[in-house]
Short mmCIF file of C-alpha atoms in Angstrom, two decimals:
data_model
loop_
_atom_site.label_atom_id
_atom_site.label_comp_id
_atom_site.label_asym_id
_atom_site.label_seq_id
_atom_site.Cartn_x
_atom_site.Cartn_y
_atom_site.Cartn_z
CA UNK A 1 20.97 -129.81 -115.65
CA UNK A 2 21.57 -129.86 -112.03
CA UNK A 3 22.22 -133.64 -110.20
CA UNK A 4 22.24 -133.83 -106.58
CA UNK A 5 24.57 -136.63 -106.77
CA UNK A 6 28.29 -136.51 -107.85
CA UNK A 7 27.86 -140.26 -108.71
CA UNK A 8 25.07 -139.79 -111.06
CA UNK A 9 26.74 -136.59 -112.69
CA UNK A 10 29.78 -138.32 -113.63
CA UNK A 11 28.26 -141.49 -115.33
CA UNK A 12 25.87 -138.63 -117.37
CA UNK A 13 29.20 -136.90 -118.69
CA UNK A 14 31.07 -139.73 -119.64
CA UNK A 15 28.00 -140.74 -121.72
CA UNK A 16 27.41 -137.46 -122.55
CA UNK A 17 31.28 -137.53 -124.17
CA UNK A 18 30.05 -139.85 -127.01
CA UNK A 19 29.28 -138.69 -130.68
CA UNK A 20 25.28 -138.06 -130.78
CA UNK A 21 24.42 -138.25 -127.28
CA UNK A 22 22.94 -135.39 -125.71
CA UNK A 23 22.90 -134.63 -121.93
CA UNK A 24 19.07 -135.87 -121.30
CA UNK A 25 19.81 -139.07 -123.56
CA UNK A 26 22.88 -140.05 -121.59
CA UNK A 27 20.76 -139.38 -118.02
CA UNK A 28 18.02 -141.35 -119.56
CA UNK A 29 21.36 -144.52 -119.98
CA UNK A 30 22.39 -143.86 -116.83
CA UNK A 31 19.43 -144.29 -115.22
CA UNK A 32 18.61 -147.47 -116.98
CA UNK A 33 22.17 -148.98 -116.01
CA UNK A 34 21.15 -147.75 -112.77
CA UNK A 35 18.28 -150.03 -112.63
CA UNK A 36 20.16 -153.10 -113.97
CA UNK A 37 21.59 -155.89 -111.57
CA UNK A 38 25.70 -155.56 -110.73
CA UNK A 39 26.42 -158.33 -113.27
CA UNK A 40 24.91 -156.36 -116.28
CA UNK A 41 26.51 -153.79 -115.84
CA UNK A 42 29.56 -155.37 -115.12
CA UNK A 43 29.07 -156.82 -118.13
CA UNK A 44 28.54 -153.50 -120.23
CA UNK A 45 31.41 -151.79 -118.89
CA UNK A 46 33.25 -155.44 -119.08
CA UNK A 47 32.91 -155.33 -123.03
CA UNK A 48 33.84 -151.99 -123.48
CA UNK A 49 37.17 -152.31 -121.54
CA UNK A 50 37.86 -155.62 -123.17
CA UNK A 51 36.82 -154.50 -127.01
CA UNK A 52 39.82 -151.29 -126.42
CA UNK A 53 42.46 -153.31 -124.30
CA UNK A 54 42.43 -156.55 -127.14
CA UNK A 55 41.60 -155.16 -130.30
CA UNK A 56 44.50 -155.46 -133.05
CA UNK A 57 44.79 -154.74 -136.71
CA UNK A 58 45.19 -157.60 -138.87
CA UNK A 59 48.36 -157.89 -140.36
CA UNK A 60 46.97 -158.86 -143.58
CA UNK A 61 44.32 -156.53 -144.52
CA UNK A 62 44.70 -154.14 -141.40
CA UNK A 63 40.93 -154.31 -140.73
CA UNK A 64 40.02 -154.55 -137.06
CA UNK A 65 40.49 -157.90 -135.59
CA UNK A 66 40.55 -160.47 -132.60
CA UNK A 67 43.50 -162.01 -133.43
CA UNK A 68 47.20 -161.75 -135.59
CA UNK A 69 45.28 -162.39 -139.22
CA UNK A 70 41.35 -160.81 -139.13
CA UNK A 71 38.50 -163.55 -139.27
CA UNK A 72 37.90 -162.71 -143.30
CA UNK A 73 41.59 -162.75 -143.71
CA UNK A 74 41.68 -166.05 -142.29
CA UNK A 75 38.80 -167.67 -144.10
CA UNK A 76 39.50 -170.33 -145.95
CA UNK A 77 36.19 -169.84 -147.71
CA UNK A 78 37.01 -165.97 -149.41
CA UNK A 79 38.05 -165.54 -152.61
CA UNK A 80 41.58 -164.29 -152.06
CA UNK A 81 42.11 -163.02 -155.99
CA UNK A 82 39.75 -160.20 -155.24
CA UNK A 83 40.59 -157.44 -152.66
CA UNK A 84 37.49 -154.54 -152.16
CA UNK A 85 39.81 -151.61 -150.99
CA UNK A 86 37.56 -149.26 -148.42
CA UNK A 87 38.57 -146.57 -146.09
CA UNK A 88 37.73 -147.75 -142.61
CA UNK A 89 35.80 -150.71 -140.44
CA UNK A 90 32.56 -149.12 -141.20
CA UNK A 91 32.65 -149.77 -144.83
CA UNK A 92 34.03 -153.31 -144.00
CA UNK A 93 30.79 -153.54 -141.70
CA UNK A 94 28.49 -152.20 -144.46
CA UNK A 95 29.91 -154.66 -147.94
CA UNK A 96 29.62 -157.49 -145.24
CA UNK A 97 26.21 -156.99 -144.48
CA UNK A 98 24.74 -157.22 -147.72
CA UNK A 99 26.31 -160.85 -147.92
CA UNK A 100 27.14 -160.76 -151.63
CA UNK A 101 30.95 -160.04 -151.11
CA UNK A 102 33.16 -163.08 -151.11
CA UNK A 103 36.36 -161.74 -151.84
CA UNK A 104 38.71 -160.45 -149.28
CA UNK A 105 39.75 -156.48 -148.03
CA UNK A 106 41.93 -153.78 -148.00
CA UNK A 107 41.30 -151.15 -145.03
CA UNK A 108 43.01 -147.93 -145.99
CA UNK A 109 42.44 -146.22 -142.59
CA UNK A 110 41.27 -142.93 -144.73
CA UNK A 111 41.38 -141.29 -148.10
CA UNK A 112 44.37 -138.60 -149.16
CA UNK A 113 43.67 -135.37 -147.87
CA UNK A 114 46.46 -132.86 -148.24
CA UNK A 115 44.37 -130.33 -146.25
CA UNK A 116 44.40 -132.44 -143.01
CA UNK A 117 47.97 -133.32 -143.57
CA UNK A 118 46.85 -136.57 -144.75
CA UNK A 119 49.36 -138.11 -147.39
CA UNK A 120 50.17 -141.92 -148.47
CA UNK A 121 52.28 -142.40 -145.49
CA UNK A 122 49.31 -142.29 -143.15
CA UNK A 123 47.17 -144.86 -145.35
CA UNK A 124 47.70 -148.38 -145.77
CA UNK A 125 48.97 -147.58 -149.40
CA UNK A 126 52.46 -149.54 -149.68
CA UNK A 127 51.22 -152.37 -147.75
CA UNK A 128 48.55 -152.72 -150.74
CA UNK A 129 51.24 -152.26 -153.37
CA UNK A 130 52.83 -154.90 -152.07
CA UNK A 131 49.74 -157.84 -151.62
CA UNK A 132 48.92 -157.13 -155.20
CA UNK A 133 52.42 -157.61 -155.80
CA UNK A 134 53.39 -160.34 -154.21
CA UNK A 135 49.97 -162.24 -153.33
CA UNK A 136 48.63 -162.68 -157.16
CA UNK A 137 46.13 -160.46 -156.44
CA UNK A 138 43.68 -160.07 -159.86
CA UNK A 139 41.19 -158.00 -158.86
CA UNK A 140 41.16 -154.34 -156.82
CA UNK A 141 37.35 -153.04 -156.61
CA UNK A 142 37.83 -149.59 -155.46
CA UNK A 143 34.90 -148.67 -152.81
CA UNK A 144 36.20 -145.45 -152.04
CA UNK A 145 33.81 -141.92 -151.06
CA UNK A 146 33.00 -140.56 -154.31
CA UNK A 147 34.78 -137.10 -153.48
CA UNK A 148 37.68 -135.69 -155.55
CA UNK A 149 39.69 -137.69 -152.01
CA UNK A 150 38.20 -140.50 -153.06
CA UNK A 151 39.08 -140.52 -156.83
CA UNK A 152 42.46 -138.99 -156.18
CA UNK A 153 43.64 -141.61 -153.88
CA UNK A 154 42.07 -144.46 -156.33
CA UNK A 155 44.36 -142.77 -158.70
CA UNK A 156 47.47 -142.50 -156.60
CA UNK A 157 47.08 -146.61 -156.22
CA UNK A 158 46.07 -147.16 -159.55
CA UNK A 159 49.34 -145.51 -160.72
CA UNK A 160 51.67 -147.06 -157.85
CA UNK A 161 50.33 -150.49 -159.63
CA UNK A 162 50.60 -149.14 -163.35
CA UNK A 163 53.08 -152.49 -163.94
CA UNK A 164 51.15 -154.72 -162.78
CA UNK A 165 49.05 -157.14 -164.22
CA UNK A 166 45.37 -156.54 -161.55
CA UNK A 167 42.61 -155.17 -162.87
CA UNK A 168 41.23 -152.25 -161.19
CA UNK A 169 37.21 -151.69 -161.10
CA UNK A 170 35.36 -149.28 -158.87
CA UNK A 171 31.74 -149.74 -157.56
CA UNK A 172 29.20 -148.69 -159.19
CA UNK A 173 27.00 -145.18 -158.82
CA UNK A 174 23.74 -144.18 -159.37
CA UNK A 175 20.68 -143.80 -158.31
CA UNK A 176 19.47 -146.12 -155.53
CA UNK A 177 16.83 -148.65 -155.17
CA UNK A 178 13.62 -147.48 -154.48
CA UNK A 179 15.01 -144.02 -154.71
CA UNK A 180 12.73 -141.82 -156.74
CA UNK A 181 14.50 -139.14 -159.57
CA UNK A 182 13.18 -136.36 -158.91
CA UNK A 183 14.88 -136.49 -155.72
CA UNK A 184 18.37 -137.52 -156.81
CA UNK A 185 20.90 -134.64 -156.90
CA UNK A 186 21.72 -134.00 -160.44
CA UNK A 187 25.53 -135.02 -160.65
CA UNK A 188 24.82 -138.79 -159.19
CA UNK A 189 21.22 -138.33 -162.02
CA UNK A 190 23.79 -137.08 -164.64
CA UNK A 191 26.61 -139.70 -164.06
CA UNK A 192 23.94 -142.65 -163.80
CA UNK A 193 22.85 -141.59 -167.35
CA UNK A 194 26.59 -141.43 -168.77
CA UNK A 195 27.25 -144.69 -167.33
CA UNK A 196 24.13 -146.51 -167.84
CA UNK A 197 23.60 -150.51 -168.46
CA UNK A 198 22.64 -152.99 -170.98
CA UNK A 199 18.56 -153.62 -169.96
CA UNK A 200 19.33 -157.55 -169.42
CA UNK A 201 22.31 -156.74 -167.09
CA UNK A 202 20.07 -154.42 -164.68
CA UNK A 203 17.15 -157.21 -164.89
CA UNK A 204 19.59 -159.86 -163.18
CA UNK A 205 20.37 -157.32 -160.51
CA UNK A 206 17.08 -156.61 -159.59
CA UNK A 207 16.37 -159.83 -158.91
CA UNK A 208 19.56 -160.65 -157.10
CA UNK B 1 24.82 -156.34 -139.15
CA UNK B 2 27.79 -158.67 -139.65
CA UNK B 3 30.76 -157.77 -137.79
CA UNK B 4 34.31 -159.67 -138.54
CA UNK B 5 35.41 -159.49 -135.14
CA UNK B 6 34.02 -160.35 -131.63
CA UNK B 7 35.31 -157.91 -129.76
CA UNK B 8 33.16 -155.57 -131.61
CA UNK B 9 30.31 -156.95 -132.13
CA UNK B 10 30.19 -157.66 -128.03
CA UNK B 11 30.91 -154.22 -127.21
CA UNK B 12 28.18 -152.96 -130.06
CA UNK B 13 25.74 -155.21 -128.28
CA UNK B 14 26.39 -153.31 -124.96
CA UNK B 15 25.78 -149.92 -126.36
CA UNK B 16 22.70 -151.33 -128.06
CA UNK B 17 20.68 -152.58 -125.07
CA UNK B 18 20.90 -148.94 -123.62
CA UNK B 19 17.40 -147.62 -124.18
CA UNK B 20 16.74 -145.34 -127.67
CA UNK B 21 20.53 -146.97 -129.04
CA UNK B 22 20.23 -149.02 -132.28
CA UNK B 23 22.67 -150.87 -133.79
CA UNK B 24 23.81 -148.27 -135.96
CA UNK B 25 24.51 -145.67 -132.87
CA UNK B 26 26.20 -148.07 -131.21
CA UNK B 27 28.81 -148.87 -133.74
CA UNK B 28 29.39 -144.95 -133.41
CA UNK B 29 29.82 -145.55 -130.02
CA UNK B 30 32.39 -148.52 -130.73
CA UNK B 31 34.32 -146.74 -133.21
CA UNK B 32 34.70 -143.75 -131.22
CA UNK B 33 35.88 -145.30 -127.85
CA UNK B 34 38.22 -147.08 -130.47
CA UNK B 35 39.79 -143.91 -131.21
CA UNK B 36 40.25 -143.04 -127.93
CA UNK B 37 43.35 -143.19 -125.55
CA UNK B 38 43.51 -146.04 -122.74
CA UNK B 39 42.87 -143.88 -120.15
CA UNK B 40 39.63 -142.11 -121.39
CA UNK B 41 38.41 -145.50 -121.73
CA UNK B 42 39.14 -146.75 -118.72
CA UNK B 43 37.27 -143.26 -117.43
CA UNK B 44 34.35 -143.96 -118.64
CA UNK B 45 33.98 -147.53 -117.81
CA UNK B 46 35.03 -146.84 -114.32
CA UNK B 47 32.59 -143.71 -113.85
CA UNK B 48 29.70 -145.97 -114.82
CA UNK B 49 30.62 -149.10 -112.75
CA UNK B 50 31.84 -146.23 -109.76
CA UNK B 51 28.07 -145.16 -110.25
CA UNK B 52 26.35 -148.05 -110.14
CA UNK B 53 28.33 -149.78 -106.80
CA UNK B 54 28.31 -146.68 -104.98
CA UNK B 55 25.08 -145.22 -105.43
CA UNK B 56 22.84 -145.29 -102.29
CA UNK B 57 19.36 -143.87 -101.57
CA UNK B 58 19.10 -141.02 -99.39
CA UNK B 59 17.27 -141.73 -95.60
CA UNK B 60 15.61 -138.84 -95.61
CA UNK B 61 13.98 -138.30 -98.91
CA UNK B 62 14.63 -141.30 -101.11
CA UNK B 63 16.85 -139.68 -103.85
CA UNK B 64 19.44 -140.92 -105.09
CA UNK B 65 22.99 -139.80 -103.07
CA UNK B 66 26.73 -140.22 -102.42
CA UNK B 67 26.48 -140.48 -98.81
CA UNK B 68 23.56 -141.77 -95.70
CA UNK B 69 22.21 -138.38 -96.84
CA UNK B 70 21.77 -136.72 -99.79
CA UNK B 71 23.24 -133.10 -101.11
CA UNK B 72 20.20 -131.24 -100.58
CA UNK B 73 18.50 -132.90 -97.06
CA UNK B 74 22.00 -132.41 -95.82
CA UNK B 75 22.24 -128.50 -97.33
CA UNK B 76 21.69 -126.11 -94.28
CA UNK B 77 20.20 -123.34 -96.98
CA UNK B 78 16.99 -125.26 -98.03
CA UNK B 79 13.90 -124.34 -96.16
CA UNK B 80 13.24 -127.56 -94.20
CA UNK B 81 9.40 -126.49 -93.93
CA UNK B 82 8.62 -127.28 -97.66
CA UNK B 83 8.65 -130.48 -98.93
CA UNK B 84 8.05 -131.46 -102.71
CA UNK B 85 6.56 -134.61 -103.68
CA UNK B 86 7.94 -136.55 -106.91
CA UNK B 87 7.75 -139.51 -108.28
CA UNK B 88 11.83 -139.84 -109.38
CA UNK B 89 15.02 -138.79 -109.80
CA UNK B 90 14.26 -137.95 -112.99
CA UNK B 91 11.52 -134.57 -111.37
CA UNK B 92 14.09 -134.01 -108.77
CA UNK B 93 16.56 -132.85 -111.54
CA UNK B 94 13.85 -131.13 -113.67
CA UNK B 95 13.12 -129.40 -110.63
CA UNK B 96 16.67 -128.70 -109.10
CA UNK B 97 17.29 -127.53 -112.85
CA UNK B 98 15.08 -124.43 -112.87
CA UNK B 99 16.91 -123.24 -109.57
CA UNK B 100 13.65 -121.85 -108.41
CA UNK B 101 12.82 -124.23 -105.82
CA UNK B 102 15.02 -123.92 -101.97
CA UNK B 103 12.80 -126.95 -100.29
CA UNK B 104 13.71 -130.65 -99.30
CA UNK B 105 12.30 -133.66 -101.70
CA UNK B 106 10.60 -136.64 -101.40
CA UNK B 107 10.75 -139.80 -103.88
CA UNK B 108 7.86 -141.70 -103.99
CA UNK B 109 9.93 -143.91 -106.30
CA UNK B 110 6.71 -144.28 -108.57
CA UNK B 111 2.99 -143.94 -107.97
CA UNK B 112 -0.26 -145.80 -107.37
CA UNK B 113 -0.62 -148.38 -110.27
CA UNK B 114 -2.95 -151.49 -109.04
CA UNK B 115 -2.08 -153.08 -112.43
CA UNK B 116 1.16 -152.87 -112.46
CA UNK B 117 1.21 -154.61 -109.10
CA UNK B 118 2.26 -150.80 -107.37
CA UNK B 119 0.67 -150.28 -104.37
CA UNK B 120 1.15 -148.32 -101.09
CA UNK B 121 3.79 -150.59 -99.33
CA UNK B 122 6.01 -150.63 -103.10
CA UNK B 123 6.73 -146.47 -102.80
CA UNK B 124 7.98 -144.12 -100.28
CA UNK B 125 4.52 -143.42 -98.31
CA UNK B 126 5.01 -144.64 -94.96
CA UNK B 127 8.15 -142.78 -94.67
CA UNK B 128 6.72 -139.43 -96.17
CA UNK B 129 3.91 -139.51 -93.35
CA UNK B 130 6.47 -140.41 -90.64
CA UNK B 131 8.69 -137.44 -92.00
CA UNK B 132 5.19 -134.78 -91.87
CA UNK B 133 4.06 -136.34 -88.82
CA UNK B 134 7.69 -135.92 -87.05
CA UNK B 135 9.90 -133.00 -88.61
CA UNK B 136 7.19 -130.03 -88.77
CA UNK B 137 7.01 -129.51 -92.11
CA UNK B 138 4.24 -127.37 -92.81
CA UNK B 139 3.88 -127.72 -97.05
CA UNK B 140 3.98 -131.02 -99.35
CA UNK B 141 3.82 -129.68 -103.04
CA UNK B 142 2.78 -132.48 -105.45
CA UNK B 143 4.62 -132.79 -108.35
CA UNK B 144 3.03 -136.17 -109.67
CA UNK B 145 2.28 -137.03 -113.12
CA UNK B 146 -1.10 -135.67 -114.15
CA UNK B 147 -3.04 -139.02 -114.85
CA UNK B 148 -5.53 -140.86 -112.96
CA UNK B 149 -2.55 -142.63 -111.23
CA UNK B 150 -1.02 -139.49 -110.44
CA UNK B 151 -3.81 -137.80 -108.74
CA UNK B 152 -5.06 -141.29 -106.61
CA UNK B 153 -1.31 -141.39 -105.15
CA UNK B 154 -1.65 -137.20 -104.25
CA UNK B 155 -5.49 -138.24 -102.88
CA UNK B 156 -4.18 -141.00 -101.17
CA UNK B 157 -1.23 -139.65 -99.68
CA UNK B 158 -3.88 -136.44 -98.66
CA UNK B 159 -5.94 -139.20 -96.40
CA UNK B 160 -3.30 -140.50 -94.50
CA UNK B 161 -2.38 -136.42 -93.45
CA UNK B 162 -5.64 -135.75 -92.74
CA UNK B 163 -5.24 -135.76 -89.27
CA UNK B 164 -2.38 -133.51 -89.45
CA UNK B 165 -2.19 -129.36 -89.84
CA UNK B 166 -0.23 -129.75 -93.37
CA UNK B 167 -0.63 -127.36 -96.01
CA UNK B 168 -1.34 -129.75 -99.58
CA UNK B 169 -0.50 -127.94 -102.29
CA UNK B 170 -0.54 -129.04 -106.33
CA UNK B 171 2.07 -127.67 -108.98
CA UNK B 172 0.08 -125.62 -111.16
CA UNK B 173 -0.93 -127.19 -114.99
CA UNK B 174 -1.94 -124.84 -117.51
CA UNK B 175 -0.55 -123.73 -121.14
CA UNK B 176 3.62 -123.95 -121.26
CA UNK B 177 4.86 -120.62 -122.07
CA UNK B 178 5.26 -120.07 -125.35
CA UNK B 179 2.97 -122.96 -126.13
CA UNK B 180 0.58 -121.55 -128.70
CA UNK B 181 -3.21 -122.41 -127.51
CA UNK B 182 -4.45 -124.12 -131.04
CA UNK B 183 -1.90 -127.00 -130.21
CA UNK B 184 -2.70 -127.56 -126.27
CA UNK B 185 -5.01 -130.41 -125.79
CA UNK B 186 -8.66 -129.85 -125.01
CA UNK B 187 -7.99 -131.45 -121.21
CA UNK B 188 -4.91 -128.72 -120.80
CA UNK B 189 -6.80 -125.90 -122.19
CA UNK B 190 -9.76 -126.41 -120.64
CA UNK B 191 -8.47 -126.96 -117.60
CA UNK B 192 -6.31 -123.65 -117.65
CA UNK B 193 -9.30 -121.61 -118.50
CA UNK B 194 -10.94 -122.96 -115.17
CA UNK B 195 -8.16 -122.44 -113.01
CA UNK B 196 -7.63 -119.42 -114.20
CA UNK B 197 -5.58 -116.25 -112.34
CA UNK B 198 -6.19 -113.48 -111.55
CA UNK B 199 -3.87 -111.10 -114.29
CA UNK B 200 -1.28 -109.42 -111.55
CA UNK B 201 0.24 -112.73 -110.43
CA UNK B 202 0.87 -113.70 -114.23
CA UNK B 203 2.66 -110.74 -114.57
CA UNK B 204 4.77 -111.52 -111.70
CA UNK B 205 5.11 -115.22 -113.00
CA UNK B 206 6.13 -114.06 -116.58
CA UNK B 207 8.94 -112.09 -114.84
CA UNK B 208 10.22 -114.26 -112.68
#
């Protein structure tokens, strides 16, 4: 793509910089800002600035946040006997969203990964250890990838908590809702038969 | 969505009013600039608002440009006889893009459209006869969109030069090459079967 305009060329490459956007996509944003009156874009470019400069990690559950102690952290409301460990904000996002969570988190910040010189000292690890240790912490629902990462850092924290008293659960896998068999791939088909349910226990969450 | 912190959520909302950006591809966005160093950041915010308070509208031809002129009116290699009619910014760099054109532009900055409210005195006509009538430009290709719209503005724009020794000339429409002729609409192909050429300049065309 040639641009007559420095301007216009610049605004299409920083665009153009961010995961999924192509070159014609990002003139197709620019040109849309372009049309937009000085105080929505100010605006835009306002949020983004503001969102990078003030974000923190909350000291509790090290989850994104606005302030010292995350807004979940902070609410009174949460069950704070259950913790749903997950690797990063977009699993947070995702459990959130489906409203049926009221316990609190545990943000990781990734999964072990020797290969990519990820060990226990990058994660949020010991700072777990030590909520379930010292917080009364009963519960630990593991919502981790279901990769051999996955289950071998679920194991690494299971084991650092082996004298404890929590009770560690995991999430549960199979097929999906509304997802048709033929289609599922055959370990998730294979596992969902190993580790299938009472009848009555599936009714109640179908209807949930 | 439900997003535990404002910051976020803000700066997800700003991604997601750009045009083809859901929710989803925003938080990509988010959690990507998150990632980021301060200063990339701050680049891209300040290439966008840079963009959008700087911008100005070339004199001469309407485009978009950095300065009272833009790149190519104020580039002593383009031919100065040959002026190409577009609607926007958006043909001028489809156009630049094929590096096959060495003309000036002109942007209507749309076309005809009584419903829309779009008439003469809304686009870049007066100007475009003033610049025929007064620089000696002997050929105004028209590049408009091929609708009803498109071909009123190039009729309309052909009345007010009729008094003048201008050469009008169309861009051609036809079958894209490589386009397979069972797909092409009936309008296209039909078309492209009437205006047909004769088989020496397609040679030339498929080599160029």
């Amino acid at each position: 793509m040639i641009f007559s305009s420095k301007l216009i060329e610049d605004a299409v490459r920083a665009f153009a910089g961010l995961p999924g956007i192509g070159r014609k996509s990002a003139l197709r944003m620019v040109l849309h800002l372009l049309k937009q009156e000085p105080e929505k874009v100010a605006e835009f470019t306002r949020a983004i600035a503001q969102m990078h400069q003030d974000i923190r990690y909350c000291s509790q559950c090290h989850n994104v946040s606005d302030a010292e102690v995350c807004s979940i952290c902070s609410n009174p409301g949460r069950q704070r006997s259950q913790v749903c460990v997950v690797e990063n904000l977009r699993d947070v996002i995702a459990i959130e969203s489906t409203q049926q969570y009221s316990g609190l988190y545990h943000v990781l910040g990734g999964i072990l990964s020797p290969l990519d010189g990820i060990g226990p000292e990058q994660l949020q690890i010991d700072s777990l250890v030590q909520r379930v240790r010292e917080q009364g912490i009963q519960e630990l629902i593991m919502a981790l990838s279901p990769t051999i990462e996955g289950d071998t850092t679920a194991y690494y924290i299971a084991r650092q908590l082996g004298d404890t008293p929590v009770t560690l659960t995991a999430i549960a896998r199979g097929i999906a809702f509304g997802g048709e068999l033929e289609y599922a791939d055959e370990m998730t088909l294979a596992r969902s038969i190993a580790k299938r349910l009472p009848m009555d226990s599936y009714m109640s969450l179908s209807k949930a």
